[in-house]
């Protein structure tokens, strides 16, 4: 099949949908994707790549339903799954071969995406059991950053983010407990949407911290993330942590779609004594510039006390919430702990030092931090932070795996504990061409606000989409 005419096509969702409406075949896009995947064989992005013939068959079935395109919002849109999310008949490993099992049904989120016409390409690499923000903790290999293979791609949803950035899929699902849906987005120059807890069903997702886990969305643009969220959100009575989106009767009136946004809004920024970049002056300067960019689209900067957010973040890995990771995997670790990576066992089995008293004391502390954070939210509509303070080389993380991982969570670990939603957005490059990103954060169920302002932000900067030469303005948004 001659693919020359589409060889450089962007895989952003709107571009593909326009192509399909103009008669482009889904099978040709699949052929193109597998050609692109072949050029990245050196990078262990995939744990399970579906056989091309199987995906071509699914594409042919979609072709037969072309007349139903108006009712299939993700018709022919290729996507990937982090390999802790079930797909019927595709092995789930959570990056631990000894843990692997064969699902007999799709996770609820996958079921919804397939029903919307999306096309599954494969399952991606991750930090084992979604434990880490670095992307180096997998027996399947270390996912390399597509901008510079000496650097980490971020974790735990490393493969999903790289697949989107490299133009191998239009979007990918990750999970986010401590920042795993945002850190890889920043390091790969893509969007990472972490919805409110319970907005997307976690049924069919291997738990990390079940009370905090979120399925997250990696995409090339905020618009694309919005389309995916619309297709896969929804209440699931079989997921005890799933929540109905509340009516906004007692909330500030917020935009209903990304075509609208607040003309004026207040964004909080931590005071200078709380801003941390671990010596990365370029990230520091890029963050200062991002404040100006946000002001240019109607924002008013407000300094806030970051103390309650920081204190809440410390509870996640320096407190008994790590015990929830062991609770999810207790049976496996009882018999097969020696089948995991040493760093994984060290973190998860560290839960044994905590008591029930520790848990309750930390719950009380968290309630106190939530009360203090609520006072700061009275000053702002959203919070602006760097997605990460810096980026590290793979060799650096191998030498100092725990502390550098902790550093990367400085601006992410509190979000789920404080019941917030967040979107990570590309925001420029260092002089060595490594990406920098910001995160916009808001109280739960304010995804529309974040997507709307994120779209304006992307429009203003007009950066490349992922690790491609195609810029935001060059595609239809």
mmCIF file of N, CA and C in Angstrom, residues 7-97:
data_model
loop_
_atom_site.group_PDB
_atom_site.id
_atom_site.type_symbol
_atom_site.label_atom_id
_atom_site.label_comp_id
_atom_site.label_asym_id
_atom_site.label_seq_id
_atom_site.Cartn_x
_atom_site.Cartn_y
_atom_site.Cartn_z
ATOM 1 N N UNK A 7 2.306 9.970 4.858
ATOM 2 C CA UNK A 7 3.430 9.572 5.701
ATOM 3 C C UNK A 7 3.709 10.563 6.827
ATOM 4 N N UNK A 8 3.429 11.840 6.594
ATOM 5 C CA UNK A 8 3.705 12.854 7.610
ATOM 6 C C UNK A 8 2.454 13.347 8.326
ATOM 7 N N UNK A 9 1.357 12.632 8.173
ATOM 8 C CA UNK A 9 0.111 13.090 8.777
ATOM 9 C C UNK A 9 0.218 13.113 10.305
ATOM 10 N N UNK A 10 -0.334 14.153 10.894
ATOM 11 C CA UNK A 10 -0.424 14.209 12.352
ATOM 12 C C UNK A 10 -1.515 13.251 12.811
ATOM 13 N N UNK A 11 -1.279 12.621 13.949
ATOM 14 C CA UNK A 11 -2.293 11.717 14.494
ATOM 15 C C UNK A 11 -3.182 12.397 15.522
ATOM 16 N N UNK A 12 -3.147 13.733 15.575
ATOM 17 C CA UNK A 12 -4.116 14.379 16.470
ATOM 18 C C UNK A 12 -5.522 14.017 16.005
ATOM 19 N N UNK A 13 -6.459 13.987 16.917
ATOM 20 C CA UNK A 13 -7.772 13.407 16.646
ATOM 21 C C UNK A 13 -8.526 14.171 15.569
ATOM 22 N N UNK A 14 -8.526 15.478 15.632
ATOM 23 C CA UNK A 14 -9.293 16.243 14.649
ATOM 24 C C UNK A 14 -8.750 16.054 13.239
ATOM 25 N N UNK A 15 -7.427 15.993 13.102
ATOM 26 C CA UNK A 15 -6.841 15.766 11.784
ATOM 27 C C UNK A 15 -7.285 14.415 11.222
ATOM 28 N N UNK A 16 -7.248 13.381 12.049
ATOM 29 C CA UNK A 16 -7.654 12.063 11.575
ATOM 30 C C UNK A 16 -9.140 12.010 11.242
ATOM 31 N N UNK A 17 -9.974 12.609 12.081
ATOM 32 C CA UNK A 17 -11.411 12.595 11.799
ATOM 33 C C UNK A 17 -11.720 13.313 10.489
ATOM 34 N N UNK A 18 -11.062 14.442 10.243
ATOM 35 C CA UNK A 18 -11.245 15.148 8.975
ATOM 36 C C UNK A 18 -10.804 14.279 7.801
ATOM 37 N N UNK A 19 -9.696 13.563 7.983
ATOM 38 C CA UNK A 19 -9.209 12.681 6.915
ATOM 39 C C UNK A 19 -10.203 11.564 6.640
ATOM 40 N N UNK A 20 -10.748 10.976 7.698
ATOM 41 C CA UNK A 20 -11.728 9.901 7.501
ATOM 42 C C UNK A 20 -12.993 10.421 6.807
ATOM 43 N N UNK A 21 -13.412 11.609 7.193
ATOM 44 C CA UNK A 21 -14.608 12.177 6.551
ATOM 45 C C UNK A 21 -14.379 12.485 5.078
ATOM 46 N N UNK A 22 -13.101 12.658 4.721
ATOM 47 C CA UNK A 22 -12.758 12.921 3.320
ATOM 48 C C UNK A 22 -12.475 11.638 2.546
ATOM 49 N N UNK A 23 -12.659 10.490 3.206
ATOM 50 C CA UNK A 23 -12.510 9.214 2.517
ATOM 51 C C UNK A 23 -11.254 8.437 2.835
ATOM 52 N N UNK A 24 -10.366 8.979 3.681
ATOM 53 C CA UNK A 24 -9.159 8.245 4.051
ATOM 54 C C UNK A 24 -9.534 6.930 4.731
ATOM 55 N N UNK A 25 -8.844 5.845 4.373
ATOM 56 C CA UNK A 25 -9.171 4.544 4.945
ATOM 57 C C UNK A 25 -8.496 4.354 6.297
ATOM 58 N N UNK A 26 -9.182 3.667 7.191
ATOM 59 C CA UNK A 26 -8.617 3.360 8.498
ATOM 60 C C UNK A 26 -7.463 2.375 8.351
ATOM 61 N N UNK A 27 -7.578 1.459 7.408
ATOM 62 C CA UNK A 27 -6.516 0.466 7.228
ATOM 63 C C UNK A 27 -5.208 1.115 6.804
ATOM 64 N N UNK A 28 -5.275 2.167 5.995
ATOM 65 C CA UNK A 28 -4.053 2.859 5.587
ATOM 66 C C UNK A 28 -3.375 3.509 6.790
ATOM 67 N N UNK A 29 -4.164 4.066 7.703
ATOM 68 C CA UNK A 29 -3.595 4.670 8.916
ATOM 69 C C UNK A 29 -2.936 3.590 9.772
ATOM 70 N N UNK A 30 -3.549 2.415 9.853
ATOM 71 C CA UNK A 30 -2.954 1.318 10.621
ATOM 72 C C UNK A 30 -1.614 0.904 10.006
ATOM 73 N N UNK A 31 -1.571 0.777 8.702
ATOM 74 C CA UNK A 31 -0.315 0.436 8.027
ATOM 75 C C UNK A 31 0.769 1.478 8.356
ATOM 76 N N UNK A 32 0.385 2.749 8.318
ATOM 77 C CA UNK A 32 1.327 3.820 8.619
ATOM 78 C C UNK A 32 1.836 3.709 10.051
ATOM 79 N N UNK A 33 0.927 3.442 10.980
ATOM 80 C CA UNK A 33 1.307 3.349 12.393
ATOM 81 C C UNK A 33 2.333 2.240 12.598
ATOM 82 N N UNK A 34 2.111 1.090 11.985
ATOM 83 C CA UNK A 34 3.052 -0.012 12.177
ATOM 84 C C UNK A 34 4.387 0.263 11.499
ATOM 85 N N UNK A 35 4.391 1.029 10.426
ATOM 86 C CA UNK A 35 5.665 1.470 9.850
ATOM 87 C C UNK A 35 6.405 2.379 10.828
ATOM 88 N N UNK A 36 5.677 3.299 11.457
ATOM 89 C CA UNK A 36 6.311 4.198 12.429
ATOM 90 C C UNK A 36 6.821 3.422 13.640
ATOM 91 N N UNK A 37 6.029 2.472 14.112
ATOM 92 C CA UNK A 37 6.426 1.688 15.282
ATOM 93 C C UNK A 37 7.738 0.957 15.009
ATOM 94 N N UNK A 38 7.891 0.471 13.788
ATOM 95 C CA UNK A 38 9.110 -0.267 13.436
ATOM 96 C C UNK A 38 10.362 0.594 13.568
ATOM 97 N N UNK A 39 10.211 1.899 13.412
ATOM 98 C CA UNK A 39 11.379 2.784 13.521
ATOM 99 C C UNK A 39 11.755 3.055 14.975
ATOM 100 N N UNK A 40 10.957 2.579 15.910
ATOM 101 C CA UNK A 40 11.235 2.801 17.344
ATOM 102 C C UNK A 40 11.490 1.480 18.068
ATOM 103 N N UNK A 41 11.921 0.470 17.322
ATOM 104 C CA UNK A 41 12.100 -0.853 17.930
ATOM 105 C C UNK A 41 13.161 -0.848 19.029
ATOM 106 N N UNK A 42 14.093 0.095 18.989
ATOM 107 C CA UNK A 42 15.142 0.150 20.008
ATOM 108 C C UNK A 42 14.618 0.628 21.352
ATOM 109 N N UNK A 43 13.447 1.247 21.349
ATOM 110 C CA UNK A 43 12.890 1.830 22.570
ATOM 111 C C UNK A 43 11.769 0.925 23.076
ATOM 112 N N UNK A 44 11.875 0.366 24.293
ATOM 113 C CA UNK A 44 10.877 -0.594 24.790
ATOM 114 C C UNK A 44 9.573 0.079 25.217
ATOM 115 N N UNK A 45 8.881 0.651 24.238
ATOM 116 C CA UNK A 45 7.634 1.359 24.497
ATOM 117 C C UNK A 45 6.515 0.381 24.841
ATOM 118 N N UNK A 46 6.518 -0.762 24.160
ATOM 119 C CA UNK A 46 5.396 -1.700 24.238
ATOM 120 C C UNK A 46 5.749 -2.909 25.087
ATOM 121 N N UNK A 47 4.795 -3.368 25.874
ATOM 122 C CA UNK A 47 4.883 -4.699 26.479
ATOM 123 C C UNK A 47 4.165 -5.694 25.573
ATOM 124 N N UNK A 48 2.996 -5.327 25.092
ATOM 125 C CA UNK A 48 2.275 -6.152 24.124
ATOM 126 C C UNK A 48 1.806 -5.266 22.979
ATOM 127 N N UNK A 49 2.387 -5.470 21.808
ATOM 128 C CA UNK A 49 1.923 -4.806 20.593
ATOM 129 C C UNK A 49 1.008 -5.787 19.869
ATOM 130 N N UNK A 50 -0.234 -5.379 19.619
ATOM 131 C CA UNK A 50 -1.154 -6.281 18.945
ATOM 132 C C UNK A 50 -0.644 -6.607 17.542
ATOM 133 N N UNK A 51 -0.817 -7.842 17.078
ATOM 134 C CA UNK A 51 -0.401 -8.192 15.716
ATOM 135 C C UNK A 51 -1.078 -7.281 14.689
ATOM 136 N N UNK A 52 -0.315 -6.854 13.706
ATOM 137 C CA UNK A 52 -0.856 -5.919 12.723
ATOM 138 C C UNK A 52 -2.104 -6.464 12.039
ATOM 139 N N UNK A 53 -2.110 -7.740 11.729
ATOM 140 C CA UNK A 53 -3.275 -8.302 11.043
ATOM 141 C C UNK A 53 -4.525 -8.226 11.910
ATOM 142 N N UNK A 54 -4.366 -8.386 13.197
ATOM 143 C CA UNK A 54 -5.505 -8.284 14.105
ATOM 144 C C UNK A 54 -6.067 -6.862 14.106
ATOM 145 N N UNK A 55 -5.174 -5.872 14.115
ATOM 146 C CA UNK A 55 -5.622 -4.475 14.110
ATOM 147 C C UNK A 55 -6.209 -4.111 12.748
ATOM 148 N N UNK A 56 -5.625 -4.639 11.684
ATOM 149 C CA UNK A 56 -6.187 -4.396 10.346
ATOM 150 C C UNK A 56 -7.595 -4.972 10.222
ATOM 151 N N UNK A 57 -7.814 -6.118 10.850
ATOM 152 C CA UNK A 57 -9.159 -6.696 10.838
ATOM 153 C C UNK A 57 -10.143 -5.796 11.577
ATOM 154 N N UNK A 58 -9.720 -5.271 12.727
ATOM 155 C CA UNK A 58 -10.576 -4.338 13.467
ATOM 156 C C UNK A 58 -10.826 -3.075 12.655
ATOM 157 N N UNK A 59 -9.796 -2.616 11.928
ATOM 158 C CA UNK A 59 -9.951 -1.432 11.078
ATOM 159 C C UNK A 59 -10.942 -1.700 9.959
ATOM 160 N N UNK A 60 -10.895 -2.904 9.372
ATOM 161 C CA UNK A 60 -11.838 -3.257 8.303
ATOM 162 C C UNK A 60 -13.263 -3.282 8.831
ATOM 163 N N UNK A 61 -13.434 -3.748 10.051
ATOM 164 C CA UNK A 61 -14.771 -3.748 10.653
ATOM 165 C C UNK A 61 -15.281 -2.330 10.836
ATOM 166 N N UNK A 62 -14.383 -1.419 11.195
ATOM 167 C CA UNK A 62 -14.781 -0.017 11.300
ATOM 168 C C UNK A 62 -15.129 0.552 9.934
ATOM 169 N N UNK A 63 -14.349 0.195 8.925
ATOM 170 C CA UNK A 63 -14.640 0.664 7.571
ATOM 171 C C UNK A 63 -16.064 0.297 7.166
ATOM 172 N N UNK A 64 -16.499 -0.888 7.567
ATOM 173 C CA UNK A 64 -17.853 -1.341 7.229
ATOM 174 C C UNK A 64 -18.921 -0.545 7.965
ATOM 175 N N UNK A 65 -18.485 0.218 8.992
ATOM 176 C CA UNK A 65 -19.426 1.021 9.783
ATOM 177 C C UNK A 65 -19.269 2.514 9.493
ATOM 178 N N UNK A 66 -18.650 2.844 8.365
ATOM 179 C CA UNK A 66 -18.362 4.244 8.064
ATOM 180 C C UNK A 66 -19.613 5.107 8.082
ATOM 181 N N UNK A 67 -20.736 4.524 7.716
ATOM 182 C CA UNK A 67 -21.980 5.303 7.720
ATOM 183 C C UNK A 67 -22.399 5.694 9.127
ATOM 184 N N UNK A 68 -21.805 5.040 10.142
ATOM 185 C CA UNK A 68 -22.143 5.340 11.534
ATOM 186 C C UNK A 68 -21.176 6.336 12.157
ATOM 187 N N UNK A 69 -20.296 6.929 11.367
ATOM 188 C CA UNK A 69 -19.302 7.855 11.914
ATOM 189 C C UNK A 69 -19.887 8.936 12.812
ATOM 190 N N UNK A 70 -21.021 9.542 12.477
ATOM 191 C CA UNK A 70 -21.560 10.598 13.353
ATOM 192 C C UNK A 70 -21.841 10.134 14.782
ATOM 193 N N UNK A 71 -22.086 8.837 14.950
ATOM 194 C CA UNK A 71 -22.369 8.319 16.295
ATOM 195 C C UNK A 71 -21.141 7.683 16.938
ATOM 196 N N UNK A 72 -19.992 7.761 16.244
ATOM 197 C CA UNK A 72 -18.747 7.199 16.764
ATOM 198 C C UNK A 72 -17.712 8.320 16.876
ATOM 199 N N UNK A 73 -17.688 9.018 18.010
ATOM 200 C CA UNK A 73 -16.834 10.220 18.128
ATOM 201 C C UNK A 73 -15.347 9.949 18.015
ATOM 202 N N UNK A 74 -14.916 8.695 18.190
ATOM 203 C CA UNK A 74 -13.494 8.353 18.076
ATOM 204 C C UNK A 74 -13.276 7.345 16.943
ATOM 205 N N UNK A 75 -14.045 7.467 15.881
ATOM 206 C CA UNK A 75 -13.980 6.540 14.755
ATOM 207 C C UNK A 75 -12.560 6.417 14.207
ATOM 208 N N UNK A 76 -11.997 5.201 14.315
ATOM 209 C CA UNK A 76 -10.683 4.938 13.747
ATOM 210 C C UNK A 76 -9.517 5.603 14.441
ATOM 211 N N UNK A 77 -9.718 6.088 15.648
ATOM 212 C CA UNK A 77 -8.653 6.804 16.356
ATOM 213 C C UNK A 77 -7.788 5.786 17.119
ATOM 214 N N UNK A 78 -6.509 5.676 16.773
ATOM 215 C CA UNK A 78 -5.640 4.676 17.406
ATOM 216 C C UNK A 78 -5.214 5.087 18.815
ATOM 217 N N UNK A 79 -5.213 4.115 19.729
ATOM 218 C CA UNK A 79 -4.824 4.433 21.096
ATOM 219 C C UNK A 79 -4.059 3.276 21.718
ATOM 220 N N UNK A 80 -3.399 3.569 22.828
ATOM 221 C CA UNK A 80 -2.626 2.579 23.571
ATOM 222 C C UNK A 80 -3.074 2.579 25.024
ATOM 223 N N UNK A 81 -2.793 1.470 25.708
ATOM 224 C CA UNK A 81 -3.147 1.309 27.115
ATOM 225 C C UNK A 81 -1.899 1.040 27.932
ATOM 226 N N UNK A 82 -1.777 1.719 29.038
ATOM 227 C CA UNK A 82 -0.781 1.334 30.039
ATOM 228 C C UNK A 82 -1.086 -0.091 30.477
ATOM 229 N N UNK A 83 -0.061 -0.920 30.618
ATOM 230 C CA UNK A 83 -0.308 -2.337 30.856
ATOM 231 C C UNK A 83 -0.634 -2.665 32.311
ATOM 232 N N UNK A 84 -1.404 -1.807 32.934
ATOM 233 C CA UNK A 84 -2.103 -2.168 34.171
ATOM 234 C C UNK A 84 -3.610 -1.955 33.990
ATOM 235 N N UNK A 85 -4.029 -1.841 32.724
ATOM 236 C CA UNK A 85 -5.439 -1.661 32.367
ATOM 237 C C UNK A 85 -5.839 -2.826 31.471
ATOM 238 N N UNK A 86 -6.932 -3.485 31.794
ATOM 239 C CA UNK A 86 -7.320 -4.702 31.102
ATOM 240 C C UNK A 86 -7.911 -4.448 29.726
ATOM 241 N N UNK A 87 -7.521 -5.304 28.781
ATOM 242 C CA UNK A 87 -8.176 -5.416 27.480
ATOM 243 C C UNK A 87 -8.442 -6.899 27.261
ATOM 244 N N UNK A 88 -9.631 -7.227 26.877
ATOM 245 C CA UNK A 88 -10.058 -8.613 26.713
ATOM 246 C C UNK A 88 -9.101 -9.376 25.799
ATOM 247 N N UNK A 89 -8.539 -10.477 26.323
ATOM 248 C CA UNK A 89 -7.678 -11.320 25.517
ATOM 249 C C UNK A 89 -6.265 -10.828 25.343
ATOM 250 N N UNK A 90 -5.884 -9.753 26.036
ATOM 251 C CA UNK A 90 -4.520 -9.220 25.955
ATOM 252 C C UNK A 90 -3.921 -9.283 27.362
ATOM 253 N N UNK A 91 -2.762 -9.923 27.482
ATOM 254 C CA UNK A 91 -2.146 -10.132 28.786
ATOM 255 C C UNK A 91 -1.963 -8.809 29.538
ATOM 256 N N UNK A 92 -2.322 -8.804 30.818
ATOM 257 C CA UNK A 92 -2.025 -7.687 31.712
ATOM 258 C C UNK A 92 -0.881 -8.110 32.622
ATOM 259 N N UNK A 93 0.206 -7.314 32.643
ATOM 260 C CA UNK A 93 1.366 -7.675 33.459
ATOM 261 C C UNK A 93 1.679 -6.689 34.565
ATOM 262 N N UNK A 94 1.241 -5.432 34.445
ATOM 263 C CA UNK A 94 1.680 -4.366 35.359
ATOM 264 C C UNK A 94 3.206 -4.317 35.438
ATOM 265 N N UNK A 95 3.865 -4.717 34.337
ATOM 266 C CA UNK A 95 5.328 -4.769 34.230
ATOM 267 C C UNK A 95 5.951 -5.756 35.207
ATOM 268 N N UNK A 96 5.219 -6.811 35.529
ATOM 269 C CA UNK A 96 5.738 -7.894 36.356
ATOM 270 C C UNK A 96 5.284 -9.202 35.714
ATOM 271 N N UNK A 97 6.140 -9.879 34.956
ATOM 272 C CA UNK A 97 5.723 -11.086 34.245
ATOM 273 C C UNK A 97 5.085 -12.147 35.143
#
